[in-house]
Amino acid sequence: MKKLIIILLSLLMIMTLGCAKKERLILLSNNTITLKSSDEFPSDVRTFLDVSELSEDEIASIKISIVKPLLDEDGRIDLEKATPFDKTIYGEYALVFSLDGEQKHIYLNYVDDEAPKITTVKDLELTLGQRVDFNEYFTCENESSVTFKFDDSDVNYYALGTYSLKVEAIDEANNRTKETFKLKIKKGEANENKGDEVTLSNHPYSEEEDSILSELNTYRTQSGLNELSRNASLDEKALKAAEGLANGGSFSIAVSQSTYAYGSGAGISWVSIWKSTSSTNALLLSGSSTQIGIGIAKGKDYYYAVIAFN
């Protein structure tokens, strides 16, 4: 009897193995692959599967799906519940191969490698002395979050003409695009009867700049120092530096004795800000200084003020 049971178990194992369905989907590799947004959608199963034992009809019947990797209790991708591939959403997905109920998958990292496409949403025309936030003039197609940087070093806002405005767009994946646009400076109604230039004293924040000079000179005379006078060349450099900061750039000015500050809201006490730090306070009370340049510009969230001395 014991011998009979062993024979029967052996026959059962042989029948089970003989009846087991042969695995047809064989992955060439389990390594995660990278799909770039500029790449073609993967459609050739031969890239990922060993199809040497499959017929052409079987190969043609293999279905490829890209979904978010939602696994069921058997470790298979649940194609009915998993979120389908969205070309605008980057991150991890599963590349799934299905054939007659059999399934294999590998992981896929979907990344953005396409540079932003810069477009204008307003005409690039300003009037003499006008200041704007250039972020309101540009957008990028198919980008939810983009940082713009502007280089207007070639622009003279106080003389009529057409100038080059350099624009850089940076998306969340650090893809970058640089383009140069033409910016026209024209006469407005307020200066229609004036010449082709306006002075720095006519720009929108000239009163605030005058207030800085008055408060600073009061502080200097109380400290036994001479008063400072405005210098047109320093004014222009300070204003350019302030506009660069307002447009998202770093502080840059070709004057060794200079500094800046930023703040939000009305009634910013710029001199008090500079007095609160020993290094900038030393600039305010430099006994060798006789002239000053002052510039204020408004950015997206803050006002920026720059002072430069000689």
Short mmCIF file of C-alpha atoms in Angstrom, two decimals:
data_model
loop_
_atom_site.label_atom_id
_atom_site.label_comp_id
_atom_site.label_asym_id
_atom_site.label_seq_id
_atom_site.Cartn_x
_atom_site.Cartn_y
_atom_site.Cartn_z
CA MET A 1 0.00 0.00 0.00
CA LYS A 2 2.78 2.40 0.90
CA LYS A 3 4.45 1.70 -2.42
CA LEU A 4 1.15 2.39 -4.22
CA ILE A 5 0.74 5.79 -2.53
CA ILE A 6 4.25 6.82 -3.55
CA ILE A 7 3.55 5.82 -7.15
CA LEU A 8 0.29 7.77 -7.19
CA LEU A 9 1.96 10.92 -5.76
CA SER A 10 4.70 10.66 -8.34
CA LEU A 11 2.15 10.39 -11.14
CA LEU A 12 0.28 13.40 -9.73
CA MET A 13 3.44 15.54 -9.69
CA ILE A 14 4.26 14.53 -13.25
CA MET A 15 0.73 15.42 -14.40
CA THR A 16 0.86 18.76 -12.56
CA LEU A 17 4.17 19.74 -14.11
CA GLY A 18 3.05 18.53 -17.49
CA CYS A 19 -0.12 20.57 -17.32
CA ALA A 20 1.61 23.77 -16.04
CA LYS A 21 1.35 26.55 -18.55
CA LYS A 22 4.67 27.58 -20.04
CA GLU A 23 5.69 31.16 -19.24
CA ARG A 24 5.73 33.20 -22.44
CA LEU A 25 6.55 36.73 -21.29
CA ILE A 26 10.26 36.79 -20.39
CA LEU A 27 11.84 40.13 -19.53
CA LEU A 28 15.29 40.89 -20.90
CA SER A 29 16.00 43.04 -17.84
CA ASN A 30 14.30 44.14 -14.62
CA ASN A 31 16.20 47.44 -14.52
CA THR A 32 14.24 50.68 -14.33
CA ILE A 33 14.25 52.54 -17.63
CA THR A 34 14.05 56.28 -18.26
CA LEU A 35 11.55 57.80 -20.66
CA LYS A 36 12.14 61.42 -21.61
CA SER A 37 9.28 63.71 -22.54
CA SER A 38 10.86 64.16 -25.98
CA ASP A 39 11.10 60.37 -26.57
CA GLU A 40 8.72 58.24 -28.61
CA PHE A 41 6.24 56.14 -26.63
CA PRO A 42 7.78 52.60 -26.31
CA SER A 43 5.92 50.32 -28.70
CA ASP A 44 8.32 47.52 -29.76
CA VAL A 45 8.08 44.65 -27.27
CA ARG A 46 11.34 43.19 -28.61
CA THR A 47 13.17 45.99 -26.79
CA PHE A 48 12.06 44.58 -23.43
CA LEU A 49 11.06 40.92 -23.94
CA ASP A 50 12.70 37.75 -25.17
CA VAL A 51 10.29 36.77 -27.96
CA SER A 52 12.41 34.03 -29.51
CA GLU A 53 9.86 31.35 -28.51
CA LEU A 54 6.79 33.33 -29.60
CA SER A 55 4.99 33.37 -32.91
CA GLU A 56 4.43 36.60 -34.83
CA ASP A 57 0.73 36.44 -33.92
CA GLU A 58 1.60 36.14 -30.21
CA ILE A 59 4.04 39.03 -30.45
CA ALA A 60 1.41 41.17 -32.14
CA SER A 61 -1.07 40.29 -29.38
CA ILE A 62 1.13 41.58 -26.54
CA LYS A 63 -0.43 44.71 -25.06
CA ILE A 64 1.75 47.50 -23.64
CA SER A 65 0.38 49.79 -20.91
CA ILE A 66 1.97 52.63 -18.93
CA VAL A 67 0.29 53.33 -15.60
CA LYS A 68 1.10 54.40 -12.07
CA PRO A 69 2.54 51.35 -10.25
CA LEU A 70 -0.46 50.08 -8.24
CA LEU A 71 0.14 46.43 -7.23
CA ASP A 72 -2.51 43.89 -6.28
CA GLU A 73 -2.07 41.16 -3.64
CA ASP A 74 -0.38 38.88 -6.19
CA GLY A 75 2.26 41.47 -7.07
CA ARG A 76 0.66 42.24 -10.42
CA ILE A 77 -0.16 45.72 -11.68
CA ASP A 78 -3.88 46.35 -11.23
CA LEU A 79 -4.59 47.78 -14.67
CA GLU A 80 -8.24 48.49 -13.85
CA LYS A 81 -7.48 50.67 -10.82
CA ALA A 82 -4.07 52.12 -11.73
CA THR A 83 -3.91 55.75 -12.93
CA PRO A 84 -3.16 55.92 -16.68
CA PHE A 85 -0.05 57.61 -18.05
CA ASP A 86 -0.27 61.42 -18.28
CA LYS A 87 2.39 63.10 -20.38
CA THR A 88 2.13 66.28 -18.28
CA ILE A 89 2.88 64.48 -14.98
CA TYR A 90 6.46 63.34 -14.40
CA GLY A 91 7.67 60.62 -12.04
CA GLU A 92 7.52 56.84 -11.63
CA TYR A 93 5.30 54.63 -13.79
CA ALA A 94 5.06 50.93 -14.61
CA LEU A 95 5.56 49.62 -18.14
CA VAL A 96 3.22 46.61 -18.30
CA PHE A 97 3.18 43.76 -20.85
CA SER A 98 0.06 41.58 -21.05
CA LEU A 99 -0.71 38.45 -23.08
CA ASP A 100 -3.74 36.20 -22.52
CA GLY A 101 -3.86 36.85 -18.75
CA GLU A 102 -0.10 36.66 -18.28
CA GLN A 103 1.59 39.89 -17.13
CA LYS A 104 5.09 41.26 -16.60
CA HIS A 105 6.19 44.78 -15.76
CA ILE A 106 9.24 46.95 -15.28
CA TYR A 107 9.46 50.39 -13.71
CA LEU A 108 9.78 53.52 -15.78
CA ASN A 109 11.06 56.95 -14.72
CA TYR A 110 9.35 59.63 -16.80
CA VAL A 111 11.36 62.88 -16.89
CA ASP A 112 10.98 66.31 -18.44
CA ASP A 113 13.79 67.19 -20.86
CA GLU A 114 11.99 69.72 -23.03
CA ALA A 115 13.04 73.34 -22.78
CA PRO A 116 10.31 75.93 -22.05
CA LYS A 117 8.83 77.78 -25.02
CA ILE A 118 8.74 81.49 -24.30
CA THR A 119 5.86 83.55 -25.67
CA THR A 120 4.79 87.14 -25.08
CA VAL A 121 1.37 88.00 -23.68
CA LYS A 122 1.69 91.77 -24.02
CA ASP A 123 3.24 94.11 -26.58
CA LEU A 124 6.80 94.97 -25.63
CA GLU A 125 6.32 98.71 -25.85
CA LEU A 126 6.95 101.13 -22.98
CA THR A 127 6.84 104.88 -22.69
CA LEU A 128 9.81 106.99 -21.68
CA GLY A 129 10.82 106.29 -18.10
CA GLN A 130 8.15 103.59 -17.60
CA ARG A 131 8.89 100.71 -15.22
CA VAL A 132 7.11 97.34 -15.44
CA ASP A 133 7.30 93.81 -14.08
CA PHE A 134 8.36 91.80 -17.12
CA ASN A 135 6.95 88.63 -15.53
CA GLU A 136 3.58 89.96 -16.63
CA TYR A 137 4.73 90.13 -20.27
CA PHE A 138 5.85 86.54 -20.80
CA THR A 139 4.57 82.99 -20.35
CA CYS A 140 5.64 79.48 -21.34
CA GLU A 141 3.57 76.84 -23.10
CA ASN A 142 2.80 73.58 -21.26
CA GLU A 143 4.66 74.67 -18.11
CA SER A 144 2.93 74.97 -14.74
CA SER A 145 5.86 76.61 -12.98
CA VAL A 146 8.56 78.70 -14.65
CA THR A 147 11.06 81.20 -13.31
CA PHE A 148 12.00 84.08 -15.60
CA LYS A 149 15.23 86.06 -15.54
CA PHE A 150 15.57 89.31 -17.45
CA ASP A 151 18.67 91.13 -18.66
CA ASP A 152 17.86 94.71 -19.69
CA SER A 153 21.44 95.97 -19.56
CA ASP A 154 21.15 97.11 -23.18
CA VAL A 155 17.94 99.08 -22.55
CA ASN A 156 17.89 102.83 -21.98
CA TYR A 157 14.45 103.53 -20.53
CA TYR A 158 15.01 107.27 -20.86
CA ALA A 159 15.68 107.51 -24.61
CA LEU A 160 13.46 106.64 -27.56
CA GLY A 161 14.49 103.57 -29.52
CA THR A 162 14.26 99.80 -29.92
CA TYR A 163 16.43 97.74 -27.58
CA SER A 164 17.31 94.10 -26.91
CA LEU A 165 15.73 92.48 -23.84
CA LYS A 166 17.28 89.11 -22.96
CA VAL A 167 14.92 86.60 -21.36
CA GLU A 168 15.73 83.26 -19.73
CA ALA A 169 13.04 80.76 -18.69
CA ILE A 170 13.82 77.94 -16.23
CA ASP A 171 11.30 75.17 -15.52
CA GLU A 172 11.03 72.84 -12.50
CA ALA A 173 13.32 70.26 -14.15
CA ASN A 174 15.95 73.00 -14.67
CA ASN A 175 15.46 72.99 -18.45
CA ARG A 176 16.39 76.42 -19.76
CA THR A 177 15.59 78.58 -22.75
CA LYS A 178 17.23 81.89 -23.62
CA GLU A 179 15.77 84.30 -26.15
CA THR A 180 16.22 87.94 -27.08
CA PHE A 181 13.19 90.15 -27.68
CA LYS A 182 12.86 93.66 -29.08
CA LEU A 183 11.66 96.26 -26.57
CA LYS A 184 10.44 99.60 -27.92
CA ILE A 185 10.65 102.81 -25.89
CA LYS A 186 8.22 105.41 -27.19
CA LYS A 187 6.71 108.72 -26.15
CA GLY A 188 3.66 108.67 -23.92
CA GLU A 189 0.96 111.29 -23.49
CA ALA A 190 2.73 112.80 -20.47
CA ASN A 191 5.92 113.52 -22.41
CA GLU A 192 4.48 114.07 -25.89
CA ASN A 193 5.71 117.67 -25.95
CA LYS A 194 9.12 116.87 -24.43
CA GLY A 195 12.31 115.78 -26.14
CA ASP A 196 13.46 112.27 -26.88
CA GLU A 197 14.83 111.71 -23.37
CA VAL A 198 13.63 112.09 -19.82
CA THR A 199 15.80 112.49 -16.74
CA LEU A 200 16.19 109.92 -13.99
CA SER A 201 14.38 112.31 -11.67
CA ASN A 202 11.16 111.67 -13.59
CA HIS A 203 10.85 107.94 -12.94
CA PRO A 204 8.15 106.56 -10.58
CA TYR A 205 10.24 106.31 -7.39
CA SER A 206 12.15 109.58 -7.60
CA GLU A 207 10.40 110.97 -4.48
CA GLU A 208 11.43 107.94 -2.42
CA GLU A 209 14.99 108.35 -3.63
CA ASP A 210 14.99 112.01 -2.65
CA SER A 211 13.72 110.95 0.78
CA ILE A 212 16.64 108.52 1.14
CA LEU A 213 19.10 111.31 0.36
CA SER A 214 17.46 113.70 2.83
CA GLU A 215 17.37 111.14 5.66
CA LEU A 216 20.94 110.01 4.95
CA ASN A 217 22.31 113.56 4.93
CA THR A 218 20.57 114.27 8.23
CA TYR A 219 22.21 111.17 9.68
CA ARG A 220 25.63 112.19 8.34
CA THR A 221 25.49 115.78 9.60
CA GLN A 222 24.43 114.54 13.04
CA SER A 223 27.58 112.41 12.94
CA GLY A 224 29.74 115.41 12.01
CA LEU A 225 30.13 114.44 8.34
CA ASN A 226 29.56 116.28 5.09
CA GLU A 227 26.33 116.01 3.12
CA LEU A 228 26.25 114.00 -0.12
CA SER A 229 25.05 115.17 -3.51
CA ARG A 230 23.41 113.08 -6.24
CA ASN A 231 25.57 111.96 -9.16
CA ALA A 232 23.74 111.20 -12.43
CA SER A 233 26.16 108.47 -13.49
CA LEU A 234 25.91 106.74 -10.09
CA ASP A 235 22.13 107.17 -10.18
CA GLU A 236 21.93 105.31 -13.48
CA LYS A 237 24.15 102.48 -12.23
CA ALA A 238 22.16 102.18 -8.99
CA LEU A 239 18.86 102.11 -10.85
CA LYS A 240 20.11 99.45 -13.28
CA ALA A 241 21.25 97.33 -10.34
CA ALA A 242 17.87 97.75 -8.59
CA GLU A 243 16.02 96.76 -11.76
CA GLY A 244 18.23 93.70 -12.12
CA LEU A 245 17.29 92.60 -8.60
CA ALA A 246 13.61 93.33 -9.25
CA ASN A 247 13.73 91.10 -12.33
CA GLY A 248 15.13 88.12 -10.42
CA GLY A 249 18.84 88.69 -10.98
CA SER A 250 21.70 88.90 -8.52
CA PHE A 251 23.17 92.14 -7.19
CA SER A 252 25.61 93.49 -9.77
CA ILE A 253 27.04 97.01 -10.01
CA ALA A 254 30.40 98.35 -11.14
CA VAL A 255 30.86 100.45 -8.00
CA SER A 256 32.92 99.09 -5.10
CA GLN A 257 31.19 101.13 -2.39
CA SER A 258 27.59 100.07 -2.84
CA THR A 259 24.84 98.03 -1.22
CA TYR A 260 21.15 97.24 -1.51
CA ALA A 261 18.08 96.40 0.56
CA TYR A 262 14.60 95.11 -0.13
CA GLY A 263 11.23 95.36 1.53
CA SER A 264 7.49 95.18 0.94
CA GLY A 265 4.64 97.57 1.55
CA ALA A 266 4.58 101.33 1.82
CA GLY A 267 6.80 103.55 3.95
CA ILE A 268 9.96 101.42 3.94
CA SER A 269 12.71 103.09 5.98
CA TRP A 270 15.67 102.22 3.76
CA VAL A 271 18.23 104.16 5.76
CA SER A 272 17.14 102.41 8.97
CA ILE A 273 17.68 99.05 7.26
CA TRP A 274 21.22 100.00 6.27
CA LYS A 275 21.97 101.52 9.69
CA SER A 276 21.07 98.22 11.38
CA THR A 277 24.08 96.37 9.91
CA SER A 278 27.61 97.45 10.82
CA SER A 279 29.07 96.97 7.31
CA THR A 280 26.38 98.98 5.52
CA ASN A 281 26.28 101.58 8.30
CA ALA A 282 29.99 102.12 7.70
CA LEU A 283 29.18 102.93 4.06
CA LEU A 284 26.61 105.51 5.14
CA LEU A 285 29.17 107.20 7.40
CA SER A 286 32.19 107.04 5.12
CA GLY A 287 34.15 110.25 5.53
CA SER A 288 35.65 109.98 2.04
CA SER A 289 32.29 109.93 0.21
CA THR A 290 31.05 113.11 -1.46
CA GLN A 291 28.48 111.82 -3.97
CA ILE A 292 25.79 109.17 -4.08
CA GLY A 293 23.68 107.32 -6.62
CA ILE A 294 20.23 106.02 -5.61
CA GLY A 295 17.91 103.67 -7.47
CA ILE A 296 14.61 102.00 -6.54
CA ALA A 297 12.73 99.39 -8.55
CA LYS A 298 9.68 97.19 -7.90
CA GLY A 299 9.81 93.43 -8.38
CA LYS A 300 7.07 90.82 -8.19
CA ASP A 301 6.99 90.68 -4.39
CA TYR A 302 9.44 93.33 -3.13
CA TYR A 303 10.84 96.79 -3.70
CA TYR A 304 14.62 97.01 -4.11
CA ALA A 305 16.78 100.01 -3.27
CA VAL A 306 20.44 100.43 -4.26
CA ILE A 307 22.92 103.10 -3.14
CA ALA A 308 26.40 103.68 -4.56
CA PHE A 309 29.06 106.13 -3.36
CA ASN A 310 32.19 107.86 -4.54
#
